[in-house]
Coordinates of N, CA and C in Angstrom, one line a residue:
M1 N 1.2 -20.1 -16.2 CA -0.1 -19.6 -16.2 C -1.0 -20.6 -17.0
S2 N -2.2 -21.0 -16.4 CA -3.0 -21.9 -17.1 C -3.8 -21.2 -18.3
E3 N -4.3 -22.1 -19.2 CA -5.1 -21.6 -20.3 C -6.3 -20.8 -19.8
R4 N -6.9 -21.3 -18.8 CA -8.1 -20.6 -18.3 C -7.8 -19.2 -17.7
S5 N -6.7 -19.2 -16.9 CA -6.3 -17.9 -16.3 C -5.9 -16.9 -17.4
G6 N -5.2 -17.4 -18.4 CA -4.8 -16.6 -19.5 C -5.9 -16.0 -20.3
T7 N -7.0 -16.8 -20.5 CA -8.2 -16.4 -21.2 C -8.9 -15.3 -20.4
S8 N -8.9 -15.5 -19.1 CA -9.6 -14.6 -18.2 C -8.9 -13.3 -18.1
S9 N -7.5 -13.3 -18.1 CA -6.7 -12.1 -18.2 C -6.9 -11.3 -19.4
A10 N -7.0 -12.0 -20.6 CA -7.2 -11.4 -21.9 C -8.5 -10.7 -22.0
L11 N -9.6 -11.4 -21.4 CA -10.9 -10.9 -21.4 C -11.0 -9.6 -20.6
G12 N -10.3 -9.7 -19.4 CA -10.2 -8.5 -18.5 C -9.6 -7.3 -19.2
W13 N -8.5 -7.5 -19.9 CA -7.9 -6.4 -20.6 C -8.8 -5.9 -21.8
A14 N -9.5 -6.8 -22.5 CA -10.3 -6.4 -23.5 C -11.5 -5.5 -23.0
L15 N -12.1 -5.9 -21.9 CA -13.1 -5.1 -21.3 C -12.6 -3.8 -20.8
T16 N -11.4 -3.7 -20.2 CA -10.8 -2.5 -19.8 C -10.6 -1.5 -20.9
I17 N -10.1 -2.0 -22.0 CA -9.9 -1.1 -23.2 C -11.2 -0.6 -23.8
A18 N -12.1 -1.6 -23.9 CA -13.4 -1.2 -24.5 C -14.2 -0.2 -23.6
F19 N -14.2 -0.4 -22.3 CA -15.0 0.5 -21.5 C -14.3 1.8 -21.1
N20 N -13.0 1.8 -21.2 CA -12.3 3.1 -20.8 C -11.7 3.9 -21.9
I21 N -11.7 3.3 -23.1 CA -11.1 4.0 -24.3 C -12.1 4.0 -25.5
V22 N -12.5 2.8 -25.9 CA -13.3 2.8 -27.2 C -14.7 3.3 -27.0
L23 N -15.4 2.8 -26.0 CA -16.8 3.2 -25.8 C -16.9 4.7 -25.4
P24 N -16.1 5.3 -24.5 CA -16.2 6.7 -24.3 C -16.0 7.6 -25.5
V25 N -15.0 7.2 -26.4 CA -14.8 8.0 -27.6 C -16.0 7.9 -28.5
L26 N -16.5 6.7 -28.7 CA -17.7 6.5 -29.6 C -18.9 7.2 -29.1
T27 N -19.1 7.1 -27.8 CA -20.3 7.7 -27.2 C -20.3 9.2 -27.3
Y28 N -19.1 9.8 -27.1 CA -19.0 11.3 -27.2 C -19.3 11.7 -28.7
G29 N -18.7 11.0 -29.6 CA -18.9 11.3 -31.0 C -20.3 11.2 -31.4
R30 N -21.0 10.1 -31.0 CA -22.4 9.9 -31.4 C -23.3 10.9 -30.8
L31 N -23.1 11.3 -29.5 CA -23.9 12.2 -28.9 C -23.8 13.6 -29.4
T32 N -22.5 14.1 -29.7 CA -22.3 15.4 -30.2 C -22.9 15.5 -31.6
D33 N -22.8 14.4 -32.4 CA -23.4 14.4 -33.7 C -25.0 14.5 -33.6
A34 N -25.5 13.9 -32.5 CA -27.0 14.0 -32.3 C -27.4 15.3 -31.7
G35 N -26.5 16.2 -31.5 CA -26.9 17.6 -31.1 C -26.7 17.8 -29.6
W36 N -26.1 16.9 -28.9 CA -25.8 17.1 -27.4 C -24.7 18.1 -27.3
S37 N -24.7 18.9 -26.2 CA -23.7 19.8 -25.9 C -22.4 19.0 -25.6
E38 N -21.2 19.7 -25.8 CA -20.0 19.0 -25.5 C -19.9 18.6 -24.0
F39 N -20.4 19.4 -23.1 CA -20.4 19.1 -21.7 C -21.2 17.8 -21.4
S40 N -22.4 17.8 -21.9 CA -23.3 16.7 -21.6 C -22.8 15.4 -22.3
A41 N -22.3 15.5 -23.5 CA -21.7 14.3 -24.1 C -20.5 13.8 -23.4
L42 N -19.6 14.7 -22.9 CA -18.5 14.3 -22.2 C -18.9 13.7 -20.8
L43 N -19.9 14.2 -20.2 CA -20.3 13.7 -18.9 C -20.9 12.3 -19.1
A44 N -21.7 12.1 -20.2 CA -22.3 10.8 -20.5 C -21.3 9.8 -20.8
S45 N -20.2 10.1 -21.5 CA -19.2 9.2 -21.9 C -18.4 8.7 -20.7
G46 N -18.5 9.4 -19.6 CA -17.8 9.0 -18.4 C -18.5 7.9 -17.6
V47 N -19.7 7.5 -18.1 CA -20.4 6.4 -17.4 C -19.8 5.1 -17.7
W48 N -19.1 4.9 -18.8 CA -18.5 3.6 -19.2 C -17.4 3.2 -18.2
P49 N -16.5 4.1 -17.8 CA -15.5 3.6 -16.8 C -16.2 3.2 -15.4
V50 N -17.3 3.9 -15.1 CA -18.0 3.5 -13.9 C -18.6 2.1 -14.0
L51 N -19.1 1.8 -15.2 CA -19.7 0.5 -15.4 C -18.6 -0.5 -15.4
D52 N -17.4 -0.2 -15.9 CA -16.3 -1.1 -15.9 C -15.9 -1.5 -14.5
T53 N -15.9 -0.5 -13.6 CA -15.6 -0.8 -12.2 C -16.6 -1.7 -11.6
A54 N -17.9 -1.5 -11.9 CA -19.0 -2.3 -11.4 C -18.9 -3.7 -11.9
I55 N -18.6 -3.9 -13.1 CA -18.4 -5.3 -13.7 C -17.2 -6.0 -13.0
T56 N -16.1 -5.2 -12.8 CA -15.0 -5.8 -12.2 C -15.3 -6.3 -10.8
L57 N -16.0 -5.5 -10.0 CA -16.4 -5.9 -8.7 C -17.3 -7.1 -8.7
A58 N -18.2 -7.1 -9.6 CA -19.2 -8.3 -9.7 C -18.4 -9.5 -10.2
W59 N -17.4 -9.4 -11.0 CA -16.7 -10.5 -11.6 C -15.8 -11.1 -10.5
R60 N -15.1 -10.3 -9.7 CA -14.2 -10.8 -8.6 C -15.0 -11.1 -7.4
R61 N -16.2 -10.6 -7.2 CA -17.1 -10.9 -6.1 C -16.4 -10.4 -4.8
K62 N -15.6 -9.4 -4.9 CA -15.0 -8.9 -3.6 C -14.5 -7.5 -4.0
A63 N -14.5 -6.6 -3.0 CA -14.0 -5.3 -3.1 C -12.6 -5.1 -2.4
D64 N -11.5 -5.2 -3.2 CA -10.2 -5.0 -2.6 C -9.9 -3.6 -2.4
E65 N -8.7 -3.3 -1.9 CA -8.4 -1.9 -1.6 C -8.3 -1.0 -2.9
F66 N -7.9 -1.6 -4.0 CA -7.8 -0.9 -5.2 C -9.1 -0.6 -5.8
A67 N -10.1 -1.5 -5.7 CA -11.4 -1.2 -6.2 C -12.0 -0.1 -5.4
V68 N -11.8 -0.1 -4.1 CA -12.3 1.0 -3.2 C -11.7 2.3 -3.6
I69 N -10.4 2.3 -3.8 CA -9.7 3.6 -4.2 C -10.3 4.1 -5.5
T70 N -10.6 3.2 -6.5 CA -11.2 3.6 -7.7 C -12.6 4.2 -7.5
L71 N -13.4 3.6 -6.7 CA -14.7 4.1 -6.4 C -14.6 5.4 -5.7
V72 N -13.7 5.6 -4.8 CA -13.5 6.9 -4.1 C -13.2 8.0 -5.1
F73 N -12.3 7.7 -6.1 CA -12.0 8.7 -7.1 C -13.2 9.0 -8.0
L74 N -14.0 8.0 -8.3 CA -15.2 8.2 -9.1 C -16.2 9.0 -8.3
V75 N -16.4 8.8 -7.0 CA -17.3 9.6 -6.2 C -16.8 11.1 -6.2
I76 N -15.5 11.3 -6.0 CA -15.0 12.7 -6.0 C -15.2 13.3 -7.4
T77 N -15.0 12.6 -8.5 CA -15.3 13.1 -9.8 C -16.8 13.5 -10.0
A78 N -17.7 12.6 -9.5 CA -19.1 12.9 -9.6 C -19.5 14.1 -8.8
V79 N -18.9 14.3 -7.6 CA -19.3 15.4 -6.8 C -18.8 16.7 -7.4
V80 N -17.5 16.7 -7.9 CA -17.0 17.9 -8.5 C -17.8 18.2 -9.8
T81 N -18.2 17.2 -10.5 CA -19.0 17.5 -11.8 C -20.3 18.1 -11.5
V82 N -21.0 17.6 -10.4 CA -22.3 18.1 -10.1 C -22.3 19.5 -9.5
V83 N -21.4 19.8 -8.6 CA -21.4 21.0 -7.8 C -20.5 22.1 -8.5
G84 N -19.6 21.6 -9.4 CA -18.7 22.6 -10.1 C -19.3 23.3 -11.2
P85 N -18.6 24.3 -11.8 CA -19.1 25.0 -13.0 C -19.3 24.0 -14.2
H86 N -20.4 24.2 -14.9 CA -20.6 23.3 -16.1 C -19.8 23.7 -17.3
S87 N -18.5 23.6 -17.2 CA -17.6 23.9 -18.2 C -16.9 22.7 -18.8
T88 N -16.9 22.6 -20.1 CA -16.2 21.4 -20.7 C -14.8 21.4 -20.4
R89 N -14.1 22.5 -20.4 CA -12.7 22.5 -20.2 C -12.4 22.1 -18.7
L90 N -13.2 22.7 -17.8 CA -13.0 22.3 -16.4 C -13.2 20.8 -16.2
L91 N -14.2 20.3 -16.9 CA -14.4 18.8 -16.8 C -13.2 18.0 -17.2
L92 N -12.6 18.4 -18.3 CA -11.4 17.8 -18.8 C -10.2 18.0 -17.8
V93 N -10.1 19.1 -17.2 CA -9.1 19.4 -16.2 C -9.3 18.6 -15.0
K94 N -10.6 18.4 -14.6 CA -10.9 17.6 -13.5 C -10.4 16.2 -13.6
D95 N -10.6 15.6 -14.8 CA -10.1 14.3 -15.1 C -8.6 14.2 -14.8
S96 N -7.9 15.2 -15.3 CA -6.4 15.2 -15.1 C -6.1 15.4 -13.6
A97 N -6.9 16.2 -12.9 CA -6.6 16.4 -11.5 C -6.7 15.1 -10.7
V98 N -7.6 14.2 -11.1 CA -7.7 13.0 -10.3 C -6.4 12.2 -10.4
T99 N -5.8 12.0 -11.6 CA -4.6 11.3 -11.6 C -3.4 12.0 -11.0
G100 N -3.5 13.4 -11.1 CA -2.5 14.2 -10.4 C -2.6 14.0 -8.9
L101 N -3.8 13.9 -8.4 CA -4.0 13.7 -7.0 C -3.4 12.4 -6.5
F102 N -3.6 11.4 -7.3 CA -3.0 10.1 -7.0 C -1.4 10.2 -6.9
G103 N -0.8 11.0 -7.9 CA 0.6 11.2 -7.8 C 1.0 11.9 -6.6
V104 N 0.3 12.9 -6.2 CA 0.6 13.6 -4.9 C 0.5 12.7 -3.7
V105 N -0.6 11.8 -3.7 CA -0.7 10.9 -2.6 C 0.5 9.9 -2.5
C106 N 1.0 9.5 -3.7 CA 2.2 8.6 -3.7 C 3.4 9.4 -3.1
L107 N 3.6 10.6 -3.5 CA 4.7 11.3 -2.9 C 4.6 11.6 -1.4
A108 N 3.3 12.0 -1.0 CA 3.1 12.2 0.4 C 3.3 11.0 1.2
S109 N 3.0 9.8 0.6 CA 3.1 8.6 1.4 C 4.6 8.2 1.8
L110 N 5.5 8.9 1.1 CA 6.9 8.7 1.5 C 7.2 9.2 2.9
L111 N 6.3 10.0 3.5 CA 6.5 10.4 4.9 C 5.9 9.4 5.8
A112 N 5.1 8.5 5.3 CA 4.5 7.4 6.2 C 5.6 6.3 6.5
P113 N 5.3 5.5 7.5 CA 6.2 4.4 7.8 C 6.5 3.5 6.6
R114 N 5.5 3.3 5.8 CA 5.7 2.5 4.5 C 4.9 3.2 3.4
P115 N 5.6 3.5 2.3 CA 5.0 4.3 1.2 C 3.9 3.4 0.5
L116 N 3.2 4.1 -0.4 CA 2.0 3.5 -1.0 C 2.4 2.3 -1.9
M117 N 3.6 2.4 -2.6 CA 4.0 1.3 -3.5 C 4.3 0.0 -2.7
F118 N 4.5 0.1 -1.4 CA 4.7 -1.1 -0.7 C 3.4 -2.0 -0.7
Y119 N 2.3 -1.3 -0.5 CA 1.0 -2.0 -0.5 C 0.6 -2.5 -1.9
F120 N 1.0 -1.8 -3.0 CA 0.8 -2.2 -4.3 C 1.6 -3.5 -4.6
G121 N 2.9 -3.4 -4.1 CA 3.8 -4.6 -4.3 C 3.2 -5.8 -3.5
R122 N 2.7 -5.6 -2.4 CA 2.2 -6.8 -1.6 C 0.9 -7.3 -2.3
K123 N 0.2 -6.4 -3.0 CA -1.0 -6.9 -3.7 C -0.7 -7.7 -4.9
F124 N 0.2 -7.2 -5.7 CA 0.5 -7.8 -7.0 C 1.8 -8.7 -7.0
G125 N 2.6 -8.6 -6.0 CA 3.8 -9.3 -6.0 C 3.8 -10.6 -5.1
T126 N 2.6 -10.9 -4.6 CA 2.5 -12.1 -3.8 C 1.3 -13.0 -4.4
D127 N 1.2 -14.2 -3.8 CA 0.2 -15.1 -4.3 C -1.2 -14.9 -3.6
G128 N -1.3 -13.8 -2.8 CA -2.5 -13.5 -2.2 C -2.8 -14.2 -0.9
T129 N -2.0 -15.2 -0.5 CA -2.2 -15.9 0.7 C -1.6 -15.1 1.9
K130 N -2.0 -15.5 3.1 CA -1.5 -14.8 4.3 C 0.0 -15.0 4.5
E131 N 0.4 -16.2 4.2 CA 1.8 -16.5 4.3 C 2.6 -15.7 3.3
G132 N 2.1 -15.5 2.1 CA 2.8 -14.7 1.1 C 2.9 -13.3 1.5
A133 N 1.8 -12.8 2.1 CA 1.8 -11.4 2.6 C 2.8 -11.2 3.7
E134 N 2.9 -12.2 4.6 CA 3.8 -12.1 5.7 C 5.3 -12.1 5.3
R135 N 5.5 -13.0 4.2 CA 6.9 -13.0 3.7 C 7.3 -11.6 3.1
F136 N 6.3 -11.0 2.4 CA 6.5 -9.7 1.8 C 6.8 -8.7 2.9
D137 N 6.0 -8.7 3.9 CA 6.1 -7.8 5.0 C 7.5 -7.9 5.6
G138 N 8.0 -9.1 5.7 CA 9.3 -9.3 6.3 C 10.5 -8.7 5.6
L139 N 10.3 -8.5 4.3 CA 11.3 -7.9 3.4 C 11.6 -6.5 3.8
W140 N 10.7 -5.8 4.5 CA 10.9 -4.4 4.8 C 12.1 -4.2 5.8
Q141 N 12.5 -5.2 6.4 CA 13.7 -5.1 7.3 C 15.0 -4.8 6.6
Y142 N 15.0 -5.1 5.3 CA 16.2 -5.0 4.5 C 16.3 -3.6 3.9
A143 N 17.4 -2.9 4.0 CA 17.6 -1.6 3.5 C 17.5 -1.5 2.0
G144 N 18.0 -2.5 1.3 CA 17.9 -2.5 -0.2 C 16.4 -2.6 -0.6
F145 N 15.6 -3.4 0.0 CA 14.2 -3.5 -0.3 C 13.5 -2.2 -0.1
R146 N 13.8 -1.5 1.1 CA 13.2 -0.3 1.4 C 13.5 0.8 0.3
H147 N 14.8 0.8 -0.2 CA 15.2 1.7 -1.2 C 14.4 1.5 -2.5
V148 N 14.3 0.2 -2.9 CA 13.5 -0.1 -4.1 C 12.1 0.4 -4.0
I149 N 11.4 0.1 -2.9 CA 10.0 0.5 -2.8 C 9.9 2.0 -2.8
R150 N 10.8 2.7 -2.1 CA 10.7 4.2 -2.1 C 11.0 4.8 -3.5
T151 N 11.9 4.2 -4.2 CA 12.2 4.6 -5.6 C 11.0 4.4 -6.5
M152 N 10.4 3.3 -6.4 CA 9.2 3.1 -7.2 C 8.1 4.1 -6.8
T153 N 7.9 4.4 -5.6 CA 6.9 5.4 -5.2 C 7.2 6.8 -5.7
V154 N 8.5 7.2 -5.7 CA 8.9 8.5 -6.3 C 8.6 8.5 -7.8
V155 N 8.9 7.4 -8.5 CA 8.7 7.4 -9.9 C 7.2 7.5 -10.3
W156 N 6.4 6.7 -9.6 CA 5.0 6.7 -9.9 C 4.4 8.1 -9.5
G157 N 4.8 8.6 -8.4 CA 4.2 9.9 -8.0 C 4.6 11.0 -9.0
V158 N 5.9 11.1 -9.3 CA 6.3 12.2 -10.3 C 5.7 11.9 -11.6
G159 N 5.6 10.6 -12.1 CA 5.1 10.3 -13.4 C 3.6 10.8 -13.5
Y160 N 2.8 10.5 -12.5 CA 1.4 10.9 -12.6 C 1.2 12.4 -12.4
V161 N 2.0 13.1 -11.6 CA 1.9 14.5 -11.5 C 2.3 15.2 -12.8
L162 N 3.3 14.7 -13.5 CA 3.7 15.3 -14.8 C 2.7 15.0 -15.8
E163 N 2.1 13.8 -15.8 CA 1.0 13.4 -16.7 C -0.2 14.3 -16.6
A164 N -0.5 14.6 -15.3 CA -1.7 15.5 -15.1 C -1.4 16.9 -15.6
L165 N -0.2 17.4 -15.3 CA 0.1 18.8 -15.8 C 0.1 18.8 -17.3
F166 N 0.6 17.8 -17.9 CA 0.6 17.8 -19.4 C -0.8 17.7 -20.0
R167 N -1.6 16.9 -19.3 CA -3.0 16.8 -19.9 C -3.8 18.1 -19.6
V168 N -3.5 18.8 -18.5 CA -4.2 20.1 -18.3 C -3.8 21.1 -19.3
S169 N -2.5 21.1 -19.7 CA -2.0 22.0 -20.7 C -2.7 21.7 -22.0
L170 N -2.8 20.4 -22.4 CA -3.4 20.0 -23.6 C -4.9 20.4 -23.7
S171 N -5.5 20.3 -22.5 CA -7.0 20.6 -22.4 C -7.3 22.0 -22.9
Y172 N -6.4 22.9 -22.8 CA -6.6 24.3 -23.2 C -6.0 24.6 -24.6
R173 N -5.4 23.6 -25.2 CA -4.8 23.7 -26.5 C -5.5 22.9 -27.6
L174 N -6.1 21.8 -27.2 CA -6.8 20.9 -28.2 C -8.3 21.0 -28.1
S175 N -8.9 20.5 -29.1 CA -10.4 20.5 -29.1 C -10.9 19.5 -28.2
T176 N -12.2 19.6 -27.7 CA -12.7 18.7 -26.8 C -12.8 17.3 -27.4
A177 N -13.2 17.2 -28.7 CA -13.2 15.9 -29.3 C -11.9 15.2 -29.3
T178 N -10.8 15.9 -29.6 CA -9.5 15.4 -29.5 C -9.1 15.0 -28.1
M179 N -9.4 15.8 -27.1 CA -9.0 15.5 -25.8 C -9.8 14.3 -25.2
V180 N -10.9 14.0 -25.7 CA -11.6 12.8 -25.2 C -10.8 11.6 -25.5
T181 N -10.2 11.5 -26.7 CA -9.3 10.4 -27.1 C -8.0 10.5 -26.4
V182 N -7.4 11.7 -26.3 CA -6.1 11.9 -25.6 C -6.2 11.5 -24.2
N183 N -7.3 11.9 -23.5 CA -7.5 11.6 -22.1 C -7.5 10.1 -21.8
S184 N -8.2 9.4 -22.7 CA -8.4 7.9 -22.5 C -7.0 7.2 -22.8
V185 N -6.4 7.6 -23.9 CA -5.2 6.9 -24.4 C -4.0 7.2 -23.5
L186 N -3.8 8.5 -23.2 CA -2.7 9.0 -22.5 C -2.6 8.4 -21.1
S187 N -3.7 8.3 -20.4 CA -3.8 7.8 -19.0 C -3.3 6.4 -19.0
Y188 N -3.8 5.6 -20.0 CA -3.4 4.2 -20.0 C -2.0 4.0 -20.5
A189 N -1.5 4.9 -21.4 CA -0.2 4.8 -21.9 C 0.8 5.0 -20.8
V190 N 0.5 6.1 -20.0 CA 1.4 6.4 -18.9 C 1.4 5.3 -17.8
T191 N 0.2 4.8 -17.5 CA 0.2 3.7 -16.6 C 0.9 2.4 -17.1
G192 N 0.7 2.1 -18.4 CA 1.4 1.0 -19.0 C 2.9 1.2 -18.9
A193 N 3.4 2.4 -19.2 CA 4.8 2.6 -19.1 C 5.4 2.5 -17.7
L194 N 4.6 3.0 -16.7 CA 5.0 2.9 -15.3 C 5.1 1.4 -14.9
I195 N 4.1 0.6 -15.3 CA 4.1 -0.8 -15.0 C 5.2 -1.5 -15.6
A196 N 5.5 -1.2 -16.9 CA 6.6 -1.9 -17.5 C 8.0 -1.5 -16.9
W197 N 8.1 -0.2 -16.5 CA 9.4 0.2 -15.8 C 9.5 -0.5 -14.4
T198 N 8.3 -0.6 -13.7 CA 8.3 -1.2 -12.4 C 8.7 -2.7 -12.5
V199 N 8.2 -3.4 -13.5 CA 8.5 -4.8 -13.6 C 10.0 -5.0 -13.9
L200 N 10.5 -4.2 -14.8 CA 11.9 -4.3 -15.2 C 12.8 -3.9 -14.0
Y201 N 12.5 -2.8 -13.4 CA 13.3 -2.3 -12.2 C 13.2 -3.4 -11.1
G202 N 12.1 -3.9 -10.9 CA 11.9 -4.9 -9.8 C 12.7 -6.2 -10.1
R203 N 12.7 -6.6 -11.3 CA 13.5 -7.8 -11.7 C 15.0 -7.5 -11.5
R204 N 15.5 -6.4 -11.9 CA 16.9 -6.1 -11.8 C 17.3 -6.0 -10.3
A205 N 16.4 -5.4 -9.5 CA 16.7 -5.3 -8.1 C 16.7 -6.6 -7.5
A206 N 15.8 -7.5 -7.9 CA 15.8 -8.9 -7.3 C 17.1 -9.6 -7.7
A207 N 17.5 -9.4 -9.0 CA 18.7 -10.1 -9.4 C 19.9 -9.6 -8.6
R208 N 20.0 -8.3 -8.4 CA 21.1 -7.7 -7.6 C 21.0 -8.3 -6.2
G209 N 19.8 -8.4 -5.6 CA 19.7 -9.0 -4.3 C 20.2 -10.4 -4.2
K210 N 19.8 -11.2 -5.2 CA 20.3 -12.6 -5.2 C 21.8 -12.7 -5.3
E211 N 22.4 -11.8 -6.1 CA 23.8 -11.8 -6.3 C 24.5 -11.4 -5.0
Q212 N 23.9 -10.4 -4.3 CA 24.5 -10.0 -3.0 C 24.4 -11.2 -2.0
E213 N 23.3 -11.9 -2.0 CA 23.1 -13.0 -1.1 C 24.2 -14.1 -1.4
R214 N 24.4 -14.3 -2.7 CA 25.4 -15.3 -3.1 C 26.8 -15.0 -2.7
L215 N 27.2 -13.7 -2.9 CA 28.5 -13.2 -2.4 C 28.6 -13.3 -0.9
A216 N 27.5 -13.0 -0.2 CA 27.6 -13.0 1.2 C 27.7 -14.5 1.7
A217 N 27.1 -15.4 1.0 CA 27.2 -16.8 1.4 C 28.6 -17.3 1.2
E218 N 29.2 -16.9 0.0 CA 30.5 -17.3 -0.3 C 31.5 -16.8 0.7
A219 N 31.3 -15.5 1.1 CA 32.2 -14.9 2.1 C 32.1 -15.6 3.5
A220 N 30.8 -15.9 3.8 CA 30.6 -16.6 5.1 C 31.3 -18.0 5.1
A221 N 31.2 -18.7 3.9 CA 31.8 -20.0 3.8 C 33.3 -19.9 3.9
V222 N 33.9 -18.9 3.3 CA 35.4 -18.7 3.3 C 35.8 -18.4 4.8
A223 N 35.0 -17.5 5.4 CA 35.3 -17.1 6.8 C 35.2 -18.4 7.7
A224 N 34.2 -19.2 7.5 CA 34.1 -20.4 8.3 C 35.2 -21.4 8.1
A225 N 35.6 -21.5 6.8 CA 36.7 -22.4 6.5 C 38.0 -21.9 7.1
Q226 N 38.3 -20.6 7.1 CA 39.5 -20.0 7.7 C 39.4 -20.1 9.2
G227 N 38.2 -20.0 9.8 CA 38.1 -20.1 11.2 C 38.4 -21.6 11.6
G228 N 37.9 -22.5 10.8 CA 38.1 -23.9 11.1 C 39.6 -24.3 11.0
A229 N 40.3 -23.7 10.0 CA 41.7 -24.0 9.9 C 42.5 -23.4 11.1
G230 N 42.1 -22.2 11.5 CA 42.8 -21.6 12.7 C 42.6 -22.4 13.9
E231 N 41.4 -23.0 14.2 CA 41.2 -23.8 15.3 C 42.0 -25.0 15.3
A232 N 42.1 -25.6 14.1 CA 42.9 -26.9 13.9 C 44.3 -26.6 14.2
A233 N 44.8 -25.4 13.8 CA 46.3 -25.1 14.0 C 46.6 -24.9 15.4
G234 N 45.6 -24.4 16.2 CA 45.8 -24.1 17.6 C 45.5 -25.2 18.5
A235 N 45.1 -26.4 18.0 CA 44.7 -27.5 18.8 C 45.9 -28.2 19.4
P236 N 45.8 -28.8 20.6 CA 47.0 -29.5 21.2 C 47.5 -30.6 20.2
G237 N 48.8 -30.7 20.1 CA 49.4 -31.8 19.3 C 49.5 -31.4 17.8
A238 N 49.0 -30.2 17.5 CA 49.1 -29.7 16.1 C 50.6 -29.3 15.8
P239 N 51.1 -29.7 14.7 CA 52.5 -29.3 14.3 C 52.7 -27.8 14.3
S240 N 53.8 -27.3 14.9 CA 54.0 -25.9 14.9 C 55.0 -25.6 13.8
A241 N 55.0 -24.3 13.4 CA 55.8 -23.9 12.3 C 57.2 -23.8 12.7

């Protein structure tokens, strides 16, 4: 990784943490101290993640499938907020429902020809070129690769569903001020844990795949050598036992 790309990645993470964790918590605290209602302050603090998405789109100068998914979730959130009951608890539950919905989508995609994690893998596991995507698509023919992708999809789906259920439970047990922090931190903690597991699992699966390829190549070489010896033994003029 070049120094420039490393700096860009660090800046991206800093903006993500600032706009999705630090600023929402600070905004909620300042507004409630200024006399705003919990609902209004919570709604206003949700503007920062929207701004983060807008900055990301402007920075990359293109809208990929993941930015589109994020925007769709934000639109759903806005619609539910406007037309739904103006309840602080329900607003917190709604935030949890969005991640839970993503988990359900992951699990439902197992019924599709290729589950959702296949497309995430193609997005983040290739160099972004057409050739790289085609190579990744070609891996689907292998049973081991299909098993790895489906396992990742199950883990992400179950992980986000459990995270959503846990956050909904906390929403009715903790204060709104505490849940503003918990919502921001927990969602990123779960996502970080899932990413770390995915990287580790993917590397182990790749290592197993390479080992299987090596063993298969050795077996093929032994079979070829034995076949060559057999042909030599049966050739005219070869010494008989």
